[in-house]
Amino acid sequence: MAVTQVITLNQSEYHHHLTIIPPVSGLSLRGRIQVPGDKSISHRALMLGALAEGETVIHGLLLGEDPRSTASCFQAMGAEISALNSDEVRVGGIGLGKLVEPVDVLNAGNSGTTLRLMLGILAAHPGRFFTVTGDGSLRSRPMSRVVKPLQQMGGEIWGRKDSSLAPLSVRGQTLRPIHYQSPIASAQVKSCILLAGLMVEGKMTVTEPALSRDHSERMLRAFGAEIVIDPETCSATVIGPATLRGQTVVVPGDISSAAFWLVAGAIIPGSDLTIENVGVNPTRTGILEALALMGADITQENPREVAGEPVADLRVRYRQGQGAPLQACTINGDLIPKLIDEVPILAVAATFANGTTIIRDAAELRVKESDRITVMATQLNQMGANITELPDGMEITGGTPLTGTEVDSHTDHRIAMSLAIAALTAKGTTTIHRAEAAAISYPSFVATLKQVVQQ
Ligand code: S3P
């Protein structure tokens, strides 16, 4: 059977249905691939580029829907950003505190990172008025986590439900520095506070209960801000006011996108796949730790440092042998922030593990682009998995064969792609509704899927 018959993408006026029919003879994933640029680093490169003095040149920016939302918001506030259509994107910085009041509502689309980080920047722009919103998913996601610390700094923000939901309106103020003890390990909260601190006189500190991704701290330093880190207490401080100078940023491949192929290679017999140029920042490699606990054969090759971020090529090989390719494990505690975006695809891995995998301390998943606990459990169970929801995670008993059926991404990019990997292993036809969501973080996902599938 030709590969194009295995995977078909049907476009209707509004939605795409991705149909996957694996051959009865089975398939394997082989070759060398690259994944698009890291989403978190892409947002930060655009934002810091806009706030810096001089030009920033970004190589390898993720050309997905989420960074496009960030670019259009900052363009509306005066930053000159070249078209997001090539490997090199140029940002003409306008300088800290110099954003122009936009003449319309700023729309962050589906992107929580855009909205939450931007709020910190806007709140610290005295005398200017902004209104921010997003799509249906983003308008239902909690914003108090950033609104509260900003209000403690003297920020003026209003919105629905006691200012906890977008649309939100901001009247920029001269803020005062605080030491914020965040109740959650969230890079979005930490980054929002640090970005506000760039424009505040004094020390702005955020302490989190466990270390979340540190891309903001690394990139702020590279742009010239004074950042103090205390790893013992998981604290980061910015000493303001700062001056940022435009830089060249090289964005590594997104480990959250590589995760789909790592799991696919670990569960599909005969696979041997290398994903080149993946960011392996230790605050992001929880997926490698979890898959190692499960016994997957993944090696890091050619480790190097690129523009302040560790990078490697990741090779995954299906482990031949008797029985299940993976072993069940428990994933909880401080590991969770390091793999928070990878739990949907880890749930797929767990359906192929021997035993019951337990994922806990991950209640944050309920307020991501969708309720990823409920959506993953219901969609994978429809395919034959054995998943029980927990308030803060899931219990997944592996070894139940999957059968193709109709499933739905619930407009969540990571759910769409996790279900596509599950479909490669299922018997019969799987149709994934609203699969276009993948373009949020991985516009070329289906093309790469077709590239790596071999029979
Ligand atoms: C992100 C942080 C994480 C992650 C999100 C991107 C970031 O969210 O889930 O996809 O770029 O800072 P939280 O910080 O809210 O956990």
Tab-separated table of C-alpha atoms and ligand atoms in Angstrom:
chain	number	residue	atom	x	y	z
A	1	MET	CA	0.000	0.000	0.000
A	2	ALA	CA	1.392	3.417	-0.913
A	3	VAL	CA	2.196	5.656	2.011
A	4	THR	CA	-0.199	8.341	0.776
A	5	GLN	CA	-3.042	5.877	1.198
A	6	VAL	CA	-2.061	5.286	4.797
A	7	ILE	CA	-2.403	8.914	5.811
A	8	THR	CA	-4.906	11.269	4.250
A	9	LEU	CA	-5.779	14.771	5.262
A	10	ASN	CA	-9.225	15.911	4.152
A	11	GLN	CA	-9.925	19.580	4.332
A	12	SER	CA	-13.432	20.862	4.778
A	13	GLU	CA	-14.219	24.548	4.846
A	14	TYR	CA	-13.395	24.848	8.529
A	15	HIS	CA	-11.823	21.643	9.753
A	16	HIS	CA	-9.380	18.985	8.677
A	17	HIS	CA	-9.950	15.304	9.307
A	18	LEU	CA	-6.791	13.267	9.447
A	19	THR	CA	-7.396	9.650	8.443
A	20	ILE	CA	-4.817	7.027	9.293
A	21	ILE	CA	-5.064	3.423	8.078
A	22	PRO	CA	-1.976	1.452	9.070
A	23	PRO	CA	-1.285	-1.548	6.843
A	24	VAL	CA	-2.189	-4.928	8.315
A	25	SER	CA	1.434	-5.964	7.785
A	26	GLY	CA	2.524	-3.189	10.162
A	27	LEU	CA	4.847	-0.264	9.624
A	28	SER	CA	7.981	1.154	11.153
A	29	LEU	CA	9.405	4.653	11.474
A	30	ARG	CA	12.874	5.189	10.086
A	31	GLY	CA	15.178	7.936	8.946
A	32	ARG	CA	16.462	11.307	10.078
A	33	ILE	CA	14.065	14.171	10.617
A	34	GLN	CA	14.016	17.667	12.055
A	35	VAL	CA	11.242	19.202	14.096
A	36	PRO	CA	10.194	22.871	13.983
A	37	GLY	CA	11.633	25.484	16.328
A	38	ASP	CA	10.884	25.481	20.031
A	39	LYS	CA	7.603	27.253	20.729
A	40	SER	CA	8.593	28.696	24.113
A	41	ILE	CA	11.895	30.060	22.804
A	42	SER	CA	10.190	31.427	19.673
A	43	HIS	CA	7.715	33.516	21.701
A	44	ARG	CA	10.493	34.897	23.881
A	45	ALA	CA	12.744	35.743	20.916
A	46	LEU	CA	9.945	37.769	19.322
A	47	MET	CA	9.046	39.534	22.568
A	48	LEU	CA	12.584	40.357	23.694
A	49	GLY	CA	13.433	41.366	20.130
A	50	ALA	CA	10.537	43.839	20.182
A	51	LEU	CA	11.576	45.235	23.589
A	52	ALA	CA	15.286	45.487	22.766
A	53	GLU	CA	17.261	48.311	21.246
A	54	GLY	CA	18.497	47.510	17.766
A	55	GLU	CA	17.781	44.545	15.572
A	56	THR	CA	17.255	40.931	16.586
A	57	VAL	CA	17.757	38.180	14.010
A	58	ILE	CA	15.991	34.907	14.748
A	59	HIS	CA	16.999	31.682	12.999
A	60	GLY	CA	14.735	28.664	13.157
A	61	LEU	CA	11.694	30.449	14.597
A	62	LEU	CA	8.634	28.222	14.837
A	63	LEU	CA	6.401	29.351	11.956
A	64	GLY	CA	3.288	28.059	13.734
A	65	GLU	CA	0.045	29.742	14.707
A	66	ASP	CA	1.109	30.589	18.274
A	67	PRO	CA	4.255	32.597	17.434
A	68	ARG	CA	2.237	34.312	14.672
A	69	SER	CA	-0.132	35.522	17.397
A	70	THR	CA	2.817	36.937	19.355
A	71	ALA	CA	4.240	38.615	16.251
A	72	SER	CA	0.945	40.242	15.300
A	73	CYS	CA	0.372	41.587	18.854
A	74	PHE	CA	3.814	43.220	18.963
A	75	GLN	CA	3.493	44.525	15.396
A	76	ALA	CA	0.279	46.217	16.523
A	77	MET	CA	2.356	47.945	19.237
A	78	GLY	CA	5.014	49.288	16.887
A	79	ALA	CA	7.600	46.499	16.486
A	80	GLU	CA	8.769	45.857	12.942
A	81	ILE	CA	8.829	42.126	12.367
A	82	SER	CA	9.663	40.630	8.957
A	83	ALA	CA	7.301	38.079	7.400
A	84	LEU	CA	7.161	34.785	9.285
A	85	ASN	CA	7.951	32.707	6.210
A	86	SER	CA	11.661	31.966	6.227
A	87	ASP	CA	14.451	30.618	8.399
A	88	GLU	CA	15.497	34.163	9.194
A	89	VAL	CA	13.078	36.536	10.918
A	90	ARG	CA	14.162	40.087	11.757
A	91	VAL	CA	12.715	42.107	14.602
A	92	GLY	CA	13.285	45.845	14.809
A	93	GLY	CA	13.278	46.575	18.527
A	94	ILE	CA	11.644	49.702	19.869
A	95	GLY	CA	13.166	49.696	23.360
A	96	LEU	CA	11.833	48.882	26.822
A	97	GLY	CA	8.759	50.818	27.892
A	98	LYS	CA	8.242	52.198	24.407
A	99	LEU	CA	5.443	50.047	23.078
A	100	VAL	CA	2.813	52.097	21.278
A	101	GLU	CA	-0.802	51.933	22.441
A	102	PRO	CA	-2.536	49.660	19.909
A	103	VAL	CA	-5.616	50.988	18.143
A	104	ASP	CA	-7.473	47.702	18.473
A	105	VAL	CA	-7.824	44.686	20.762
A	106	LEU	CA	-4.690	42.490	20.934
A	107	ASN	CA	-5.603	38.912	20.008
A	108	ALA	CA	-3.387	36.126	21.394
A	109	GLY	CA	-5.382	33.435	19.544
A	110	ASN	CA	-4.849	30.041	21.186
A	111	SER	CA	-1.615	31.028	22.916
A	112	GLY	CA	-1.467	31.149	26.708
A	113	THR	CA	2.220	32.079	26.569
A	114	THR	CA	1.501	35.123	24.382
A	115	LEU	CA	-1.266	36.384	26.634
A	116	ARG	CA	0.329	35.744	30.017
A	117	LEU	CA	3.825	36.990	29.171
A	118	MET	CA	2.436	40.006	27.335
A	119	LEU	CA	0.315	41.017	30.331
A	120	GLY	CA	3.486	41.562	32.380
A	121	ILE	CA	4.906	43.786	29.660
A	122	LEU	CA	1.719	45.807	29.142
A	123	ALA	CA	1.051	46.374	32.850
A	124	ALA	CA	4.450	48.110	33.097
A	125	HIS	CA	3.760	50.639	30.285
A	126	PRO	CA	2.503	53.748	32.135
A	127	GLY	CA	-0.157	55.861	30.472
A	128	ARG	CA	-1.155	53.366	27.809
A	129	PHE	CA	-4.341	51.345	27.575
A	130	PHE	CA	-4.594	47.829	26.165
A	131	THR	CA	-7.285	45.186	25.758
A	132	VAL	CA	-6.228	41.584	25.224
A	133	THR	CA	-8.250	38.553	24.225
A	134	GLY	CA	-7.911	35.124	22.641
A	135	ASP	CA	-9.878	32.280	21.100
A	136	GLY	CA	-12.575	30.289	22.922
A	137	SER	CA	-10.040	28.010	24.613
A	138	LEU	CA	-7.827	30.846	25.821
A	139	ARG	CA	-10.809	32.873	27.067
A	140	SER	CA	-11.678	29.986	29.385
A	141	ARG	CA	-8.162	29.591	30.844
A	142	PRO	CA	-7.223	31.057	34.246
A	143	MET	CA	-5.497	34.422	34.176
A	144	SER	CA	-5.577	35.216	37.936
A	145	ARG	CA	-2.228	33.472	38.240
A	146	VAL	CA	-0.639	36.456	36.467
A	147	VAL	CA	-3.220	39.148	37.242
A	148	LYS	CA	-2.779	38.751	41.028
A	149	PRO	CA	1.011	39.306	41.160
A	150	LEU	CA	0.692	42.170	38.689
A	151	GLN	CA	-1.968	43.770	40.899
A	152	GLN	CA	0.362	43.371	43.903
A	153	MET	CA	2.912	45.423	41.946
A	154	GLY	CA	0.269	48.119	41.457
A	155	GLY	CA	-0.896	46.900	38.053
A	156	GLU	CA	-4.378	47.899	36.896
A	157	ILE	CA	-6.130	45.058	35.114
A	158	TRP	CA	-9.847	44.348	34.741
A	159	GLY	CA	-11.777	41.483	33.209
A	160	ARG	CA	-14.584	38.998	33.552
A	161	LYS	CA	-15.021	36.872	36.698
A	162	ASP	CA	-13.003	39.088	39.027
A	163	SER	CA	-10.371	39.678	36.340
A	164	SER	CA	-9.624	35.983	36.067
A	165	LEU	CA	-10.651	35.541	32.422
A	166	ALA	CA	-9.831	37.270	29.137
A	167	PRO	CA	-10.811	39.624	27.574
A	168	LEU	CA	-8.775	41.740	29.976
A	169	SER	CA	-8.107	45.452	29.941
A	170	VAL	CA	-4.857	46.913	31.217
A	171	ARG	CA	-4.012	50.489	32.134
A	172	GLY	CA	-0.217	50.597	32.279
A	173	GLN	CA	1.339	51.915	35.490
A	174	THR	CA	4.694	52.548	37.099
A	175	LEU	CA	4.935	49.284	39.020
A	176	ARG	CA	6.760	48.507	42.258
A	177	PRO	CA	8.991	45.464	42.786
A	178	ILE	CA	7.717	42.474	44.780
A	179	HIS	CA	8.952	39.047	45.836
A	180	TYR	CA	6.251	36.729	44.572
A	181	GLN	CA	5.887	33.212	45.977
A	182	SER	CA	4.101	31.443	43.162
A	183	PRO	CA	1.788	28.636	44.310
A	184	ILE	CA	2.423	26.790	41.013
A	185	ALA	CA	5.527	25.866	39.030
A	186	SER	CA	4.702	27.851	35.911
A	187	ALA	CA	7.162	29.381	33.459
A	188	GLN	CA	4.385	31.608	32.187
A	189	VAL	CA	3.838	33.105	35.646
A	190	LYS	CA	7.581	33.413	36.284
A	191	SER	CA	8.218	35.001	32.894
A	192	CYS	CA	5.311	37.447	33.199
A	193	ILE	CA	6.758	38.729	36.479
A	194	LEU	CA	10.344	38.920	35.198
A	195	LEU	CA	9.247	40.760	32.054
A	196	ALA	CA	7.339	43.310	34.142
A	197	GLY	CA	10.452	43.616	36.320
A	198	LEU	CA	12.521	44.782	33.335
A	199	MET	CA	10.712	48.121	33.536
A	200	VAL	CA	10.586	48.407	37.341
A	201	GLU	CA	13.166	50.078	39.570
A	202	GLY	CA	14.656	47.504	41.997
A	203	LYS	CA	14.641	43.747	42.496
A	204	MET	CA	11.695	41.751	41.177
A	205	THR	CA	11.840	38.157	42.440
A	206	VAL	CA	9.719	35.109	41.795
A	207	THR	CA	10.031	31.869	43.753
A	208	GLU	CA	8.314	28.734	42.495
A	209	PRO	CA	7.621	25.402	44.222
A	210	ALA	CA	9.600	23.456	41.585
A	211	LEU	CA	11.745	24.635	38.712
A	212	SER	CA	9.818	25.377	35.515
A	213	ARG	CA	11.457	25.945	32.116
A	214	ASP	CA	14.136	28.640	32.296
A	215	HIS	CA	14.224	29.942	28.715
A	216	SER	CA	13.275	33.463	29.830
A	217	GLU	CA	16.124	33.670	32.325
A	218	ARG	CA	18.653	32.436	29.745
A	219	MET	CA	17.455	34.724	26.968
A	220	LEU	CA	17.058	37.789	29.201
A	221	ARG	CA	20.696	37.385	30.246
A	222	ALA	CA	21.784	37.017	26.628
A	223	PHE	CA	19.951	40.282	25.806
A	224	GLY	CA	21.809	42.065	28.621
A	225	ALA	CA	19.401	42.030	31.585
A	226	GLU	CA	20.763	41.443	35.077
A	227	ILE	CA	19.268	38.140	36.235
A	228	VAL	CA	20.102	36.375	39.513
A	229	ILE	CA	19.169	32.710	39.928
A	230	ASP	CA	18.984	30.796	43.209
A	231	PRO	CA	18.631	27.115	42.270
A	232	GLU	CA	18.273	26.110	45.946
A	233	THR	CA	15.017	28.015	46.355
A	234	CYS	CA	13.906	27.944	42.685
A	235	SER	CA	14.035	31.739	42.597
A	236	ALA	CA	14.788	34.153	39.782
A	237	THR	CA	15.360	37.889	40.174
A	238	VAL	CA	15.579	40.644	37.605
A	239	ILE	CA	17.245	43.887	38.651
A	240	GLY	CA	15.558	46.769	36.896
A	241	PRO	CA	15.294	48.920	35.053
A	242	ALA	CA	17.081	46.948	32.374
A	243	THR	CA	18.289	47.722	28.888
A	244	LEU	CA	17.990	44.984	26.312
A	245	ARG	CA	20.152	44.892	23.224
A	246	GLY	CA	19.107	43.068	20.043
A	247	GLN	CA	20.775	39.688	19.511
A	248	THR	CA	21.026	36.799	17.126
A	249	VAL	CA	18.875	33.964	18.449
A	250	VAL	CA	19.136	30.412	17.125
A	251	VAL	CA	16.003	28.480	18.061
A	252	PRO	CA	16.574	24.725	18.567
A	253	GLY	CA	14.024	22.091	17.553
A	254	ASP	CA	11.171	21.707	20.034
A	255	ILE	CA	11.533	18.683	22.329
A	256	SER	CA	7.760	18.825	22.831
A	257	SER	CA	7.371	18.162	19.083
A	258	ALA	CA	10.174	15.578	19.066
A	259	ALA	CA	8.269	13.751	21.844
A	260	PHE	CA	5.691	12.421	19.351
A	261	TRP	CA	8.421	10.702	17.347
A	262	LEU	CA	10.274	9.478	20.433
A	263	VAL	CA	7.174	7.689	21.649
A	264	ALA	CA	6.251	6.466	18.148
A	265	GLY	CA	9.743	5.010	17.704
A	266	ALA	CA	9.609	3.361	21.119
A	267	ILE	CA	6.270	1.595	20.522
A	268	ILE	CA	6.289	0.751	16.787
A	269	PRO	CA	8.286	-2.423	16.011
A	270	GLY	CA	11.329	-2.031	13.774
A	271	SER	CA	11.623	1.734	14.248
A	272	ASP	CA	14.969	3.536	14.189
A	273	LEU	CA	14.544	7.275	13.972
A	274	THR	CA	16.905	10.174	14.589
A	275	ILE	CA	15.508	13.604	15.368
A	276	GLU	CA	18.182	16.182	14.685
A	277	ASN	CA	18.869	19.443	16.486
A	278	VAL	CA	16.519	19.139	19.460
A	279	GLY	CA	16.701	21.483	22.465
A	280	VAL	CA	17.623	19.455	25.556
A	281	ASN	CA	17.472	22.163	28.213
A	282	PRO	CA	17.317	20.176	31.504
A	283	THR	CA	14.091	21.972	32.486
A	284	ARG	CA	12.470	20.366	29.406
A	285	THR	CA	13.873	16.836	29.285
A	286	GLY	CA	11.367	15.177	31.618
A	287	ILE	CA	10.100	13.196	28.611
A	288	LEU	CA	13.562	11.622	28.243
A	289	GLU	CA	13.636	10.820	31.959
A	290	ALA	CA	10.159	9.267	31.843
A	291	LEU	CA	10.862	7.216	28.713
A	292	ALA	CA	14.154	6.037	30.262
A	293	LEU	CA	12.205	4.902	33.354
A	294	MET	CA	9.928	2.998	30.982
A	295	GLY	CA	12.914	1.264	29.363
A	296	ALA	CA	12.876	3.007	25.964
A	297	ASP	CA	16.082	2.970	23.916
A	298	ILE	CA	16.838	6.659	23.355
A	299	THR	CA	20.323	8.097	22.981
A	300	GLN	CA	21.562	11.671	22.797
A	301	GLU	CA	24.085	12.126	20.012
A	302	ASN	CA	26.315	15.064	19.115
A	303	PRO	CA	25.517	17.152	22.224
A	304	ARG	CA	26.362	20.837	21.795
A	305	GLU	CA	25.381	24.303	22.971
A	306	VAL	CA	23.722	26.711	20.536
A	307	ALA	CA	23.061	30.319	21.533
A	308	GLY	CA	22.871	29.517	25.247
A	309	GLU	CA	20.663	26.416	24.961
A	310	PRO	CA	21.854	22.766	25.019
A	311	VAL	CA	21.038	20.848	21.829
A	312	ALA	CA	21.465	17.212	20.715
A	313	ASP	CA	20.281	14.721	18.108
A	314	LEU	CA	17.941	12.157	19.646
A	315	ARG	CA	17.933	8.592	18.338
A	316	VAL	CA	15.129	6.235	19.277
A	317	ARG	CA	15.165	2.544	18.505
A	318	TYR	CA	12.376	0.072	19.132
A	319	ARG	CA	13.587	-2.359	21.752
A	320	GLN	CA	13.250	-5.863	20.335
A	321	GLY	CA	12.311	-8.626	22.717
A	322	GLN	CA	9.532	-10.594	24.241
A	323	GLY	CA	6.432	-8.870	25.554
A	324	ALA	CA	5.657	-5.172	25.854
A	325	PRO	CA	8.219	-2.681	24.534
A	326	LEU	CA	7.901	-0.505	27.662
A	327	GLN	CA	7.435	-0.887	31.408
A	328	ALA	CA	4.914	1.052	33.490
A	329	CYS	CA	6.238	3.743	35.817
A	330	THR	CA	5.115	6.526	38.145
A	331	ILE	CA	5.481	10.126	36.998
A	332	ASN	CA	4.898	12.807	39.628
A	333	GLY	CA	6.398	15.590	41.752
A	334	ASP	CA	9.173	17.802	40.400
A	335	LEU	CA	9.313	15.778	37.174
A	336	ILE	CA	5.890	17.072	36.126
A	337	PRO	CA	6.901	20.666	35.191
A	338	LYS	CA	9.705	19.207	33.058
A	339	LEU	CA	7.271	17.217	30.907
A	340	ILE	CA	3.970	19.016	31.387
A	341	ASP	CA	3.293	19.352	27.645
A	342	GLU	CA	4.285	15.743	26.964
A	343	VAL	CA	1.718	14.014	29.174
A	344	PRO	CA	-0.745	13.407	26.292
A	345	ILE	CA	1.871	11.506	24.262
A	346	LEU	CA	3.160	9.779	27.427
A	347	ALA	CA	-0.376	8.472	27.916
A	348	VAL	CA	-0.046	6.831	24.501
A	349	ALA	CA	3.320	5.345	25.542
A	350	ALA	CA	1.735	3.998	28.734
A	351	THR	CA	-0.901	2.058	26.775
A	352	PHE	CA	2.054	0.046	25.400
A	353	ALA	CA	3.681	-0.547	28.767
A	354	ASN	CA	3.568	-3.647	30.853
A	355	GLY	CA	1.639	-2.714	34.022
A	356	THR	CA	-0.126	0.387	35.302
A	357	THR	CA	1.471	3.785	34.801
A	358	ILE	CA	0.470	6.434	37.319
A	359	ILE	CA	0.676	10.135	36.534
A	360	ARG	CA	-0.007	12.493	39.478
A	361	ASP	CA	0.574	16.116	40.556
A	362	ALA	CA	-0.478	17.206	37.076
A	363	ALA	CA	-3.765	19.044	37.759
A	364	GLU	CA	-2.378	21.862	35.557
A	365	LEU	CA	-3.278	19.665	32.594
A	366	ARG	CA	-6.925	20.497	33.206
A	367	VAL	CA	-6.319	24.150	32.284
A	368	LYS	CA	-4.168	23.736	29.187
A	369	GLU	CA	-5.484	24.253	25.629
A	370	SER	CA	-8.080	21.631	26.624
A	371	ASP	CA	-8.646	19.573	29.767
A	372	ARG	CA	-5.905	17.172	28.722
A	373	ILE	CA	-6.729	14.610	31.417
A	374	THR	CA	-10.365	14.180	30.412
A	375	VAL	CA	-9.787	14.550	26.681
A	376	MET	CA	-6.873	12.094	26.482
A	377	ALA	CA	-8.645	9.563	28.709
A	378	THR	CA	-11.907	9.681	26.748
A	379	GLN	CA	-10.323	9.691	23.277
A	380	LEU	CA	-7.793	6.917	23.968
A	381	ASN	CA	-10.393	4.843	25.831
A	382	GLN	CA	-12.602	5.086	22.726
A	383	MET	CA	-9.729	3.417	20.863
A	384	GLY	CA	-9.560	0.639	23.469
A	385	ALA	CA	-7.129	1.985	26.074
A	386	ASN	CA	-7.671	1.449	29.786
A	387	ILE	CA	-7.293	4.876	31.405
A	388	THR	CA	-8.844	6.036	34.653
A	389	GLU	CA	-8.914	9.748	35.351
A	390	LEU	CA	-7.528	11.022	38.637
A	391	PRO	CA	-8.174	14.586	39.833
A	392	ASP	CA	-4.517	15.415	39.150
A	393	GLY	CA	-3.512	12.798	36.587
A	394	MET	CA	-4.323	9.383	35.194
A	395	GLU	CA	-3.873	5.687	35.781
A	396	ILE	CA	-3.100	3.849	32.555
A	397	THR	CA	-3.032	0.085	32.360
A	398	GLY	CA	-1.100	-0.978	29.307
A	399	GLY	CA	-1.444	-3.934	27.027
A	400	THR	CA	-4.925	-3.306	25.639
A	401	PRO	CA	-4.711	-3.274	21.820
A	402	LEU	CA	-5.999	-0.113	20.138
A	403	THR	CA	-8.646	-0.142	17.424
A	404	GLY	CA	-9.219	2.658	14.946
A	405	THR	CA	-12.304	4.802	15.433
A	406	GLU	CA	-13.455	8.444	15.225
A	407	VAL	CA	-11.710	10.711	17.717
A	408	ASP	CA	-11.519	14.458	18.228
A	409	SER	CA	-8.653	16.816	19.072
A	410	HIS	CA	-10.970	19.165	20.968
A	411	THR	CA	-8.976	21.831	19.052
A	412	ASP	CA	-5.881	20.981	21.117
A	413	HIS	CA	-2.704	20.629	19.021
A	414	ARG	CA	-0.961	18.163	21.312
A	415	ILE	CA	-4.065	15.953	21.538
A	416	ALA	CA	-4.372	15.874	17.708
A	417	MET	CA	-0.773	14.706	17.291
A	418	SER	CA	-0.860	12.236	20.201
A	419	LEU	CA	-3.941	10.613	18.690
A	420	ALA	CA	-2.214	10.411	15.302
A	421	ILE	CA	0.646	8.429	16.867
A	422	ALA	CA	-1.871	6.185	18.658
A	423	ALA	CA	-3.613	5.669	15.288
A	424	LEU	CA	-0.390	4.367	13.701
A	425	THR	CA	-0.516	1.473	16.155
A	426	ALA	CA	-4.263	0.812	15.940
A	427	LYS	CA	-6.080	-1.846	13.962
A	428	GLY	CA	-8.229	-0.319	11.220
A	429	THR	CA	-9.089	3.250	10.347
A	430	THR	CA	-8.776	6.177	12.740
A	431	THR	CA	-10.243	9.543	11.824
A	432	ILE	CA	-9.047	12.478	13.886
A	433	HIS	CA	-11.449	15.376	13.722
A	434	ARG	CA	-10.212	18.947	14.001
A	435	ALA	CA	-6.660	17.791	13.270
A	436	GLU	CA	-5.805	21.250	11.913
A	437	ALA	CA	-5.040	22.178	15.542
A	438	ALA	CA	-1.562	20.661	14.999
A	439	ALA	CA	-0.572	23.870	13.154
A	440	ILE	CA	-0.437	25.718	16.487
A	441	SER	CA	2.959	24.193	17.250
A	442	TYR	CA	3.773	21.861	14.334
A	443	PRO	CA	2.474	22.919	10.909
A	444	SER	CA	4.499	20.250	9.070
A	445	PHE	CA	3.410	17.356	11.319
A	446	VAL	CA	1.434	15.449	8.670
A	447	ALA	CA	4.186	15.923	6.071
A	448	THR	CA	6.769	14.461	8.477
A	449	LEU	CA	4.389	11.642	9.391
A	450	LYS	CA	4.215	10.686	5.711
A	451	GLN	CA	8.010	10.983	5.433
A	452	VAL	CA	8.892	8.613	8.297
A	453	VAL	CA	6.285	5.901	7.774
A	454	GLN	CA	7.837	2.884	6.065
A	455	GLN	CA	6.274	-0.495	5.430
B	1	S3P	C1	5.192	27.571	28.511
B	1	S3P	C2	5.038	27.116	29.778
B	1	S3P	C3	4.177	25.985	30.138
B	1	S3P	C4	3.780	25.155	28.939
B	1	S3P	C5	3.391	26.001	27.768
B	1	S3P	C6	4.521	26.925	27.369
B	1	S3P	C7	6.076	28.725	28.274
B	1	S3P	O1	3.020	26.476	30.765
B	1	S3P	O2	2.726	24.296	29.263
B	1	S3P	O3	3.070	25.190	26.650
B	1	S3P	O4	6.476	28.958	27.113
B	1	S3P	O5	6.397	29.434	29.232
B	1	S3P	P1	2.991	26.837	32.331
B	1	S3P	O6	4.130	27.721	32.550
B	1	S3P	O7	1.693	27.529	32.560
B	1	S3P	O8	3.073	25.529	33.032
